[in-house]
Amino acid sequence: MNILYTDDTICAIATAQGGAIGTIRVSGKEAITITDKIFTPVSGAPLSDRKPYTLTFGHITNEIGEIVDEVLVSLFRGPHSYTGEDSTEISCHGSSYILQQVMQLLIKNGCRAAGPGEFTQRAFLNGKMDLSQAEAVADLIASTSAATHRMAMNQMRGGFSRELSALREKLLHLTSLMELELDFSDHEELEFADRSELSEIASQVETVIKGLVNSFSVGNAIKNGIPVAIIGETNAGKSTLLNALLNEERAIVSDIHGTTRDVIEDTMNIDGILFRFIDTAGIRETTDTIESLGIERSFQKLDQASIVLWVIDSTEAKVQIDALKDKVIPRCEGKKLILVMNKCDIANDATRSECLKDLPGATIINPVSISEGSGMNYEIISIAAKQRKGIAELQKLLIKAAALPEVTQNDVVVSNVRHYEALSHALEAIHRVHDGMSMGLSGDLVSQDLRECLFHLAEIVGGEITNDEVLGNIFRNFCIGK
């Protein structure tokens, strides 16, 4: 559903069900007039005669004069409101019956029920915020950790927009000089800018855009969780480990081989870092078509993960490592690999020593302690997932493997896929500008790439967006009332 801008008056319940207080938001040119029709102040003038930014106590009454609820009404006048329009917020008791009664009265008197994100869309269309700030509102509501909150707050307060504005100013300066030279190209003696200076400005812009593009890997991990693939043979204890990490019975655990046939995903916040754990089907030779598809997906998830937990049954460790090391280790290049020696409570040190001797850099460790391997990018830890022995230490190792930088409200980190794609296109364009200047291309070709770079940056904040379908796609994922 596309949300098209209209000048009618909208209303929506803006608070979650079940609280002591419920708030209904009203926005539009008739917001105050319509609210006045159903609201009677205990004393004083009606809302239309009151000053903005005031609270008024009174009653909501229905068509036959019955009191529906005692409420507080907040009054805002455009353009100094969230949406830039006249607005009211009605604070009722949190009963779902009361809230629905008030909504029905508002609609009967001329309001329309708002669509998802329509209040924030109106704020964008009325110039109260740019598109990147509007999208940050949804991220702020969905934030699940201190880091995601800081990223969203920085973006909503305009940190990202200011960074883009500074880039845009430099690009406009470049463009104006280039196009001015084109206008006076018949006067060869006129030179408006030193090409080396223009090339330096282009390099500065390219460096900043590249930094923003590169920050997406961190921003995406913070926002959506660091993907952790749990892989290994059947019955090594992968599902038991997932349940222990999540502290709930998320996956079915059985002694029957091949119980897990598809991937199971869930997230957990560990010390402020969001991890997305992916329990995969056990890897083994099988003729079962469904299980084979599950094993194929296991390798796909391994390729997509940033951290790999290779779960090994310590009682059969040599056999399992010999069977899988050629399949697993080559796929872990550039990833953090952790060998999780499970069932350490029933395996002896000699068994573990024998199975690890063929892995370069392996260090035998005591249960629940951590040791770094050398020569390969992996670490080893012994646990007993069924008894939850070593889980706390494994969580510490996961935090270490994540290696996420500290994010403050002043850091500009890209976490939105749409922004990342636009910045990637802008980076390609400014790279062509830089190369074009180095090769001495004509000004009209360089100017075209400059304009393309400006266009892609404008896509992020909405400066060039007029397509209702694009706007609808962005705002439809907002919650009702925002």
Short mmCIF file of C-alpha atoms in Angstrom, two decimals:
data_model
loop_
_atom_site.label_atom_id
_atom_site.label_comp_id
_atom_site.label_asym_id
_atom_site.label_seq_id
_atom_site.Cartn_x
_atom_site.Cartn_y
_atom_site.Cartn_z
CA MET A 1 0.00 0.00 0.00
CA ASN A 2 1.37 3.40 -0.97
CA ILE A 3 0.73 6.32 1.37
CA LEU A 4 -0.05 9.35 -0.75
CA TYR A 5 0.09 12.75 0.86
CA THR A 6 -3.33 14.29 1.45
CA ASP A 7 -4.43 17.32 3.41
CA ASP A 8 -7.05 15.42 5.41
CA THR A 9 -6.84 14.89 9.17
CA ILE A 10 -5.52 11.57 10.47
CA CYS A 11 -5.67 9.81 13.82
CA ALA A 12 -4.09 6.69 15.33
CA ILE A 13 -3.42 4.94 18.63
CA ALA A 14 0.26 5.62 19.30
CA THR A 15 0.90 3.42 22.35
CA ALA A 16 1.19 -0.32 22.79
CA GLN A 17 -1.73 -2.25 24.22
CA GLY A 18 -1.69 -3.18 27.89
CA GLY A 19 -0.33 -0.02 29.51
CA ALA A 20 -2.04 2.13 32.11
CA ILE A 21 -2.15 5.09 29.71
CA GLY A 22 -3.04 5.10 26.02
CA THR A 23 -2.30 7.96 23.63
CA ILE A 24 -4.15 8.86 20.44
CA ARG A 25 -2.47 11.23 17.98
CA VAL A 26 -4.41 13.54 15.67
CA SER A 27 -2.78 15.59 12.90
CA GLY A 28 -4.04 17.76 10.06
CA LYS A 29 -5.67 21.09 9.33
CA GLU A 30 -8.86 20.10 11.25
CA ALA A 31 -7.08 18.33 14.14
CA ILE A 32 -7.93 20.92 16.79
CA THR A 33 -11.49 21.53 15.50
CA ILE A 34 -12.34 17.81 15.40
CA THR A 35 -10.85 17.20 18.85
CA ASP A 36 -12.95 20.09 20.18
CA LYS A 37 -16.10 18.32 18.94
CA ILE A 38 -15.57 15.34 21.26
CA PHE A 39 -13.64 17.01 24.12
CA THR A 40 -15.02 19.25 26.86
CA PRO A 41 -12.50 21.01 29.14
CA VAL A 42 -13.34 20.92 32.85
CA SER A 43 -12.84 24.68 32.86
CA GLY A 44 -11.84 27.46 30.50
CA ALA A 45 -11.94 27.95 26.76
CA PRO A 46 -12.13 25.25 24.07
CA LEU A 47 -8.89 23.99 22.51
CA SER A 48 -9.21 26.27 19.47
CA ASP A 49 -8.88 29.30 21.76
CA ARG A 50 -5.94 27.96 23.79
CA LYS A 51 -2.23 28.52 23.36
CA PRO A 52 -0.06 25.76 21.88
CA TYR A 53 2.14 23.50 24.01
CA THR A 54 -0.45 23.33 26.79
CA LEU A 55 -2.18 20.43 28.56
CA THR A 56 -5.93 20.58 29.13
CA PHE A 57 -7.88 18.28 31.45
CA GLY A 58 -11.41 17.36 30.50
CA HIS A 59 -13.84 14.71 29.28
CA ILE A 60 -14.36 12.83 26.03
CA THR A 61 -18.12 12.55 25.47
CA ASN A 62 -20.10 10.56 22.92
CA GLU A 63 -23.06 11.61 20.74
CA ILE A 64 -25.61 11.33 23.56
CA GLY A 65 -23.48 13.22 26.07
CA GLU A 66 -22.12 10.23 28.03
CA ILE A 67 -18.58 10.57 29.38
CA VAL A 68 -16.29 8.05 27.72
CA ASP A 69 -13.17 8.96 29.71
CA GLU A 70 -11.32 11.64 31.64
CA VAL A 71 -8.34 12.68 29.55
CA LEU A 72 -5.47 15.11 29.09
CA VAL A 73 -5.13 16.77 25.67
CA SER A 74 -1.79 18.16 24.45
CA LEU A 75 -2.08 20.95 21.88
CA PHE A 76 0.41 21.74 19.09
CA ARG A 77 0.09 24.21 16.25
CA GLY A 78 1.86 23.92 12.91
CA PRO A 79 4.50 24.34 11.77
CA HIS A 80 5.94 23.82 15.27
CA SER A 81 4.83 20.22 15.75
CA TYR A 82 6.18 16.75 14.92
CA THR A 83 4.32 16.62 11.60
CA GLY A 84 4.49 20.35 10.90
CA GLU A 85 0.67 20.45 11.08
CA ASP A 86 -1.86 21.33 13.79
CA SER A 87 -1.89 18.35 16.13
CA THR A 88 -3.39 17.04 19.35
CA GLU A 89 -2.48 14.09 21.54
CA ILE A 90 -5.22 12.61 23.71
CA SER A 91 -3.97 10.72 26.79
CA CYS A 92 -6.67 8.29 27.93
CA HIS A 93 -6.80 5.39 30.33
CA GLY A 94 -5.20 2.36 28.67
CA SER A 95 -8.37 0.32 28.17
CA SER A 96 -8.59 -0.97 24.61
CA TYR A 97 -12.36 -0.36 24.74
CA ILE A 98 -11.87 3.32 25.68
CA LEU A 99 -9.22 3.83 22.99
CA GLN A 100 -11.43 2.30 20.31
CA GLN A 101 -14.40 4.42 21.43
CA VAL A 102 -12.32 7.61 21.15
CA MET A 103 -11.00 6.52 17.73
CA GLN A 104 -14.54 5.91 16.49
CA LEU A 105 -15.67 9.34 17.71
CA LEU A 106 -12.75 11.04 15.93
CA ILE A 107 -13.48 9.20 12.68
CA LYS A 108 -17.20 9.99 12.86
CA ASN A 109 -16.33 13.67 13.21
CA GLY A 110 -14.04 13.85 10.19
CA CYS A 111 -10.74 12.06 10.89
CA ARG A 112 -9.24 9.22 8.89
CA ALA A 113 -7.34 6.31 10.44
CA ALA A 114 -3.64 6.84 9.68
CA GLY A 115 -1.58 4.32 7.74
CA PRO A 116 1.76 2.92 8.96
CA GLY A 117 4.36 5.68 9.27
CA GLU A 118 2.01 8.39 8.00
CA PHE A 119 2.78 10.84 10.82
CA THR A 120 6.52 10.58 10.10
CA GLN A 121 5.89 10.75 6.35
CA ARG A 122 4.04 14.03 6.85
CA ALA A 123 6.95 15.28 8.95
CA PHE A 124 9.27 14.50 6.03
CA LEU A 125 6.99 16.02 3.39
CA ASN A 126 6.52 19.16 5.51
CA GLY A 127 10.28 19.64 5.86
CA LYS A 128 10.54 18.73 9.55
CA MET A 129 13.17 16.09 8.80
CA ASP A 130 14.93 14.59 5.81
CA LEU A 131 14.40 11.01 4.65
CA SER A 132 17.39 9.56 6.49
CA GLN A 133 16.16 11.11 9.75
CA ALA A 134 12.68 9.74 9.11
CA GLU A 135 14.06 6.23 8.63
CA ALA A 136 16.04 6.63 11.87
CA VAL A 137 12.75 7.01 13.75
CA ALA A 138 11.86 3.41 12.86
CA ASP A 139 15.37 2.26 13.81
CA LEU A 140 15.11 4.05 17.16
CA ILE A 141 11.81 2.32 17.94
CA ALA A 142 13.30 -1.04 16.97
CA SER A 143 16.61 -0.55 18.83
CA THR A 144 17.49 -3.49 21.06
CA SER A 145 20.89 -2.48 22.41
CA ALA A 146 22.89 0.56 23.46
CA ALA A 147 24.79 0.50 20.16
CA THR A 148 21.67 0.37 17.95
CA HIS A 149 20.14 3.16 20.05
CA ARG A 150 23.24 5.35 19.63
CA MET A 151 23.34 4.79 15.85
CA ALA A 152 19.65 5.62 15.43
CA MET A 153 19.83 8.65 17.72
CA ASN A 154 22.81 10.09 15.84
CA GLN A 155 21.01 9.67 12.53
CA MET A 156 17.71 11.07 13.82
CA ARG A 157 19.50 14.13 15.24
CA GLY A 158 20.99 14.79 11.80
CA GLY A 159 24.56 13.51 12.22
CA PHE A 160 24.43 11.51 8.98
CA SER A 161 22.61 14.36 7.19
CA ARG A 162 25.32 16.85 8.19
CA GLU A 163 28.01 14.52 6.86
CA LEU A 164 26.17 14.25 3.55
CA SER A 165 25.55 18.00 3.46
CA ALA A 166 29.30 18.68 3.79
CA LEU A 167 29.97 16.25 0.93
CA ARG A 168 27.28 17.86 -1.16
CA GLU A 169 28.78 21.33 -0.68
CA LYS A 170 32.17 20.13 -1.90
CA LEU A 171 30.59 18.40 -4.90
CA LEU A 172 28.54 21.47 -5.77
CA HIS A 173 31.70 23.56 -5.64
CA LEU A 174 33.38 21.11 -8.00
CA THR A 175 30.37 21.02 -10.32
CA SER A 176 30.00 24.79 -10.48
CA LEU A 177 33.65 25.26 -11.42
CA MET A 178 33.56 22.51 -14.03
CA GLU A 179 30.36 23.75 -15.65
CA LEU A 180 31.52 27.37 -15.55
CA GLU A 181 34.54 26.33 -17.60
CA LEU A 182 32.19 24.63 -20.05
CA ASP A 183 30.14 27.83 -20.39
CA PHE A 184 33.29 29.75 -21.33
CA SER A 185 35.03 26.94 -23.22
CA ASP A 186 35.55 29.21 -26.22
CA HIS A 187 37.81 31.40 -24.08
CA GLU A 188 40.85 29.20 -23.68
CA GLU A 189 42.68 31.83 -21.67
CA LEU A 190 40.12 31.59 -18.84
CA GLU A 191 40.85 29.07 -16.08
CA PHE A 192 38.48 28.94 -13.12
CA ALA A 193 40.27 26.29 -11.09
CA ASP A 194 43.51 24.42 -10.97
CA ARG A 195 42.87 20.82 -12.06
CA SER A 196 45.17 19.53 -9.32
CA GLU A 197 43.03 21.38 -6.76
CA LEU A 198 39.85 19.88 -8.22
CA SER A 199 41.44 16.44 -8.16
CA GLU A 200 42.35 16.91 -4.48
CA ILE A 201 38.75 17.85 -3.61
CA ALA A 202 37.49 14.78 -5.48
CA SER A 203 39.95 12.61 -3.54
CA GLN A 204 38.70 14.03 -0.23
CA VAL A 205 35.09 13.32 -1.18
CA GLU A 206 35.98 9.82 -2.35
CA THR A 207 37.75 9.08 0.95
CA VAL A 208 34.75 10.16 3.03
CA ILE A 209 32.23 8.21 0.93
CA LYS A 210 34.47 5.14 1.03
CA GLY A 211 34.63 5.38 4.82
CA LEU A 212 30.83 5.54 5.03
CA VAL A 213 30.49 2.54 2.70
CA ASN A 214 33.01 0.54 4.74
CA SER A 215 31.18 1.37 7.99
CA PHE A 216 28.16 -0.62 6.76
CA SER A 217 29.74 -3.94 7.80
CA VAL A 218 29.87 -2.70 11.40
CA GLY A 219 26.50 -0.94 11.25
CA ASN A 220 24.74 -3.96 9.74
CA ALA A 221 26.25 -6.27 12.36
CA ILE A 222 25.15 -3.97 15.20
CA LYS A 223 21.64 -3.53 13.79
CA ASN A 224 20.82 -7.04 12.56
CA GLY A 225 23.17 -9.12 14.69
CA ILE A 226 26.51 -10.78 13.99
CA PRO A 227 25.78 -14.04 12.13
CA VAL A 228 27.17 -17.05 13.99
CA ALA A 229 26.88 -20.42 12.22
CA ILE A 230 26.82 -23.52 14.45
CA ILE A 231 28.06 -26.39 12.32
CA GLY A 232 29.31 -29.94 12.82
CA GLU A 233 28.36 -33.57 12.44
CA THR A 234 25.04 -35.02 13.53
CA ASN A 235 24.70 -35.55 17.30
CA ALA A 236 27.75 -33.38 18.07
CA GLY A 237 25.50 -31.23 20.28
CA LYS A 238 24.75 -28.26 18.01
CA SER A 239 21.09 -27.90 18.98
CA THR A 240 21.95 -28.45 22.65
CA LEU A 241 24.51 -25.66 22.36
CA LEU A 242 21.97 -23.33 20.72
CA ASN A 243 19.50 -23.98 23.54
CA ALA A 244 22.22 -23.37 26.14
CA LEU A 245 23.30 -20.10 24.53
CA LEU A 246 19.71 -18.83 24.28
CA ASN A 247 18.78 -20.28 27.69
CA GLU A 248 15.59 -21.77 26.24
CA GLU A 249 14.46 -24.92 24.43
CA ARG A 250 14.57 -23.38 20.96
CA ALA A 251 15.69 -26.44 19.00
CA ILE A 252 14.59 -30.09 19.24
CA VAL A 253 17.27 -32.26 20.83
CA SER A 254 17.37 -36.00 20.14
CA ASP A 255 19.82 -38.91 20.00
CA ILE A 256 18.45 -39.72 16.54
CA HIS A 257 20.88 -38.65 13.79
CA GLY A 258 19.62 -36.00 11.39
CA THR A 259 17.00 -34.49 13.73
CA THR A 260 17.77 -30.94 12.55
CA ARG A 261 17.02 -30.84 8.82
CA ASP A 262 16.72 -27.10 8.29
CA VAL A 263 18.40 -24.04 9.73
CA ILE A 264 17.06 -22.53 12.96
CA GLU A 265 17.87 -18.88 13.68
CA ASP A 266 17.48 -16.78 16.80
CA THR A 267 19.14 -13.71 18.27
CA MET A 268 20.59 -12.93 21.68
CA ASN A 269 22.09 -9.81 23.21
CA ILE A 270 25.35 -10.59 25.00
CA ASP A 271 26.89 -7.63 26.83
CA GLY A 272 25.28 -5.14 24.43
CA ILE A 273 26.22 -7.02 21.25
CA LEU A 274 23.49 -8.71 19.20
CA PHE A 275 24.39 -12.16 17.90
CA ARG A 276 22.30 -14.06 15.35
CA PHE A 277 22.84 -17.76 16.02
CA ILE A 278 22.15 -20.20 13.16
CA ASP A 279 21.79 -23.87 14.07
CA THR A 280 22.39 -25.95 10.96
CA ALA A 281 21.69 -29.50 9.87
CA GLY A 282 24.34 -32.02 10.89
CA ILE A 283 26.89 -32.69 8.15
CA ARG A 284 27.19 -36.35 7.13
CA GLU A 285 26.88 -38.61 4.10
CA THR A 286 23.17 -39.35 3.54
CA THR A 287 20.79 -40.54 0.85
CA ASP A 288 17.84 -38.70 2.38
CA THR A 289 16.82 -35.95 -0.07
CA ILE A 290 15.41 -33.60 2.59
CA GLU A 291 18.40 -34.02 4.88
CA SER A 292 20.76 -33.44 1.92
CA LEU A 293 19.02 -30.10 1.23
CA GLY A 294 19.47 -29.19 4.89
CA ILE A 295 23.20 -30.02 4.72
CA GLU A 296 23.53 -27.90 1.58
CA ARG A 297 21.96 -25.00 3.47
CA SER A 298 24.41 -25.62 6.32
CA PHE A 299 27.31 -24.80 4.01
CA GLN A 300 25.46 -21.77 2.63
CA LYS A 301 24.99 -20.40 6.16
CA LEU A 302 28.64 -21.15 6.94
CA ASP A 303 29.65 -19.01 3.96
CA GLN A 304 27.40 -16.14 5.14
CA ALA A 305 28.54 -16.18 8.77
CA SER A 306 31.13 -13.91 10.35
CA ILE A 307 31.80 -16.33 13.22
CA VAL A 308 31.74 -20.13 12.90
CA LEU A 309 31.26 -22.45 15.88
CA TRP A 310 32.45 -25.89 14.76
CA VAL A 311 30.94 -28.23 17.34
CA ILE A 312 32.88 -31.47 17.81
CA ASP A 313 31.94 -34.45 19.96
CA SER A 314 35.05 -34.84 22.12
CA THR A 315 34.48 -38.60 22.44
CA GLU A 316 34.75 -38.99 18.64
CA ALA A 317 36.84 -35.93 17.95
CA LYS A 318 39.52 -37.43 15.71
CA VAL A 319 36.97 -39.08 13.44
CA GLN A 320 34.85 -35.91 13.17
CA ILE A 321 37.78 -33.57 12.57
CA ASP A 322 39.30 -35.87 9.93
CA ALA A 323 35.91 -36.14 8.21
CA LEU A 324 35.14 -32.41 8.03
CA LYS A 325 38.38 -30.41 8.25
CA ASP A 326 38.86 -30.29 4.46
CA LYS A 327 35.26 -29.12 4.01
CA VAL A 328 35.08 -26.64 6.88
CA ILE A 329 38.48 -24.97 7.29
CA PRO A 330 38.87 -23.71 3.66
CA ARG A 331 35.41 -22.07 3.93
CA CYS A 332 36.43 -20.21 7.09
CA GLU A 333 39.07 -18.01 5.49
CA GLY A 334 38.52 -14.45 6.66
CA LYS A 335 36.10 -15.57 9.38
CA LYS A 336 36.48 -16.19 13.10
CA LEU A 337 36.54 -19.96 13.63
CA ILE A 338 36.01 -21.41 17.09
CA LEU A 339 36.38 -25.15 17.67
CA VAL A 340 33.87 -26.10 20.37
CA MET A 341 34.93 -29.39 21.92
CA ASN A 342 31.61 -30.56 23.36
CA LYS A 343 30.91 -33.37 25.87
CA CYS A 344 34.20 -32.65 27.66
CA ASP A 345 32.65 -34.14 30.81
CA ILE A 346 32.86 -37.64 29.29
CA ALA A 347 36.00 -37.30 27.15
CA ASN A 348 39.54 -37.72 28.44
CA ASP A 349 42.51 -35.47 27.74
CA ALA A 350 44.29 -38.17 25.75
CA THR A 351 41.37 -38.39 23.32
CA ARG A 352 41.36 -34.63 22.79
CA SER A 353 45.16 -34.47 22.45
CA GLU A 354 45.17 -37.17 19.80
CA CYS A 355 42.40 -35.54 17.72
CA LEU A 356 43.97 -32.09 17.72
CA LYS A 357 47.56 -32.99 16.86
CA ASP A 358 46.94 -32.74 13.09
CA LEU A 359 45.56 -29.18 13.34
CA PRO A 360 48.41 -26.63 13.06
CA GLY A 361 48.67 -24.29 16.02
CA ALA A 362 46.23 -26.23 18.20
CA THR A 363 46.66 -25.92 21.94
CA ILE A 364 45.09 -28.41 24.34
CA ILE A 365 43.12 -26.60 27.01
CA ASN A 366 41.38 -27.48 30.22
CA PRO A 367 37.58 -27.45 30.28
CA VAL A 368 35.99 -23.96 30.37
CA SER A 369 39.27 -22.18 29.64
CA ILE A 370 40.23 -20.32 26.47
CA SER A 371 43.38 -20.62 24.39
CA GLU A 372 44.37 -19.04 21.09
CA GLY A 373 45.70 -21.16 18.29
CA SER A 374 48.64 -19.94 16.24
CA GLY A 375 49.22 -20.30 12.54
CA MET A 376 45.48 -20.37 11.80
CA ASN A 377 42.67 -17.98 12.61
CA TYR A 378 40.85 -20.20 15.09
CA GLU A 379 40.47 -20.77 18.81
CA ILE A 380 39.50 -23.79 20.86
CA ILE A 381 37.27 -24.19 23.90
CA SER A 382 36.02 -27.26 25.75
CA ILE A 383 32.44 -27.28 27.01
CA ALA A 384 29.66 -29.56 28.18
CA ALA A 385 26.58 -27.98 26.58
CA LYS A 386 24.07 -30.33 28.22
CA GLN A 387 25.34 -29.33 31.68
CA ARG A 388 25.90 -25.70 30.55
CA LYS A 389 29.54 -26.04 31.52
CA GLY A 390 31.72 -23.49 29.72
CA ILE A 391 28.82 -21.50 28.18
CA ALA A 392 29.73 -18.27 30.00
CA GLU A 393 33.33 -18.60 28.79
CA LEU A 394 32.13 -19.30 25.25
CA GLN A 395 30.05 -16.11 25.37
CA LYS A 396 33.17 -14.16 26.37
CA LEU A 397 34.99 -15.70 23.42
CA LEU A 398 32.15 -14.68 21.09
CA ILE A 399 32.38 -11.07 22.31
CA LYS A 400 36.13 -11.15 21.67
CA ALA A 401 35.60 -12.64 18.19
CA ALA A 402 32.99 -9.98 17.34
CA ALA A 403 35.62 -7.25 17.82
CA LEU A 404 33.07 -4.48 17.29
CA PRO A 405 34.32 -0.93 17.86
CA GLU A 406 32.71 1.26 20.50
CA VAL A 407 29.95 3.34 18.89
CA THR A 408 29.01 6.74 20.33
CA GLN A 409 26.19 9.13 19.42
CA ASN A 410 28.76 11.22 17.53
CA ASP A 411 29.86 8.38 15.24
CA VAL A 412 28.33 8.24 11.77
CA VAL A 413 27.79 4.56 10.97
CA VAL A 414 25.75 3.35 8.00
CA SER A 415 23.29 0.58 8.92
CA ASN A 416 20.54 1.03 6.30
CA VAL A 417 20.77 -1.11 3.14
CA ARG A 418 19.17 1.63 1.02
CA HIS A 419 21.79 4.13 2.20
CA TYR A 420 24.57 1.62 1.57
CA GLU A 421 23.43 1.03 -2.01
CA ALA A 422 23.14 4.76 -2.74
CA LEU A 423 26.58 5.43 -1.23
CA SER A 424 28.09 2.56 -3.25
CA HIS A 425 26.74 4.10 -6.46
CA ALA A 426 28.00 7.54 -5.35
CA LEU A 427 31.44 6.02 -4.67
CA GLU A 428 31.57 4.54 -8.17
CA ALA A 429 30.64 7.93 -9.67
CA ILE A 430 33.21 9.96 -7.69
CA HIS A 431 35.83 7.33 -8.52
CA ARG A 432 35.11 7.93 -12.22
CA VAL A 433 35.42 11.69 -11.57
CA HIS A 434 38.83 11.20 -10.02
CA ASP A 435 39.99 8.89 -12.81
CA GLY A 436 38.58 11.26 -15.44
CA MET A 437 40.56 14.18 -14.07
CA SER A 438 43.72 12.05 -13.91
CA MET A 439 43.29 11.07 -17.56
CA GLY A 440 42.44 14.61 -18.64
CA LEU A 441 38.91 13.83 -19.86
CA SER A 442 36.78 16.70 -21.11
CA GLY A 443 34.83 18.71 -18.57
CA ASP A 444 31.40 17.65 -19.84
CA LEU A 445 32.15 13.96 -19.15
CA VAL A 446 33.50 14.70 -15.68
CA SER A 447 30.52 16.94 -14.91
CA GLN A 448 28.11 14.12 -15.79
CA ASP A 449 29.73 11.85 -13.22
CA LEU A 450 29.68 14.66 -10.65
CA ARG A 451 25.94 15.14 -11.17
CA GLU A 452 25.41 11.39 -10.83
CA CYS A 453 27.29 11.37 -7.52
CA LEU A 454 25.15 14.27 -6.27
CA PHE A 455 21.99 12.45 -7.35
CA HIS A 456 22.84 9.31 -5.37
CA LEU A 457 23.66 11.33 -2.23
CA ALA A 458 20.36 13.20 -2.62
CA GLU A 459 18.55 9.85 -2.77
CA ILE A 460 19.52 9.21 0.86
CA VAL A 461 18.04 12.40 2.32
CA GLY A 462 15.15 12.58 -0.15
CA GLY A 463 16.14 15.73 -1.98
CA GLU A 464 15.40 14.22 -5.39
CA ILE A 465 12.64 11.77 -4.43
CA THR A 466 9.16 12.49 -5.74
CA ASN A 467 8.06 8.92 -6.45
CA ASP A 468 5.13 7.99 -4.20
CA GLU A 469 5.91 4.30 -4.60
CA VAL A 470 9.43 4.78 -3.21
CA LEU A 471 8.10 6.75 -0.24
CA GLY A 472 5.36 4.21 0.39
CA ASN A 473 7.91 1.39 0.41
CA ILE A 474 9.96 3.17 3.07
CA PHE A 475 7.13 4.17 5.39
CA ARG A 476 4.91 1.08 5.15
CA ASN A 477 7.20 -0.76 7.57
CA PHE A 478 6.67 1.83 10.32
CA CYS A 479 4.29 1.08 13.17
CA ILE A 480 0.81 2.62 13.22
CA GLY A 481 0.76 5.96 15.05
CA LYS A 482 4.28 6.91 14.03
#
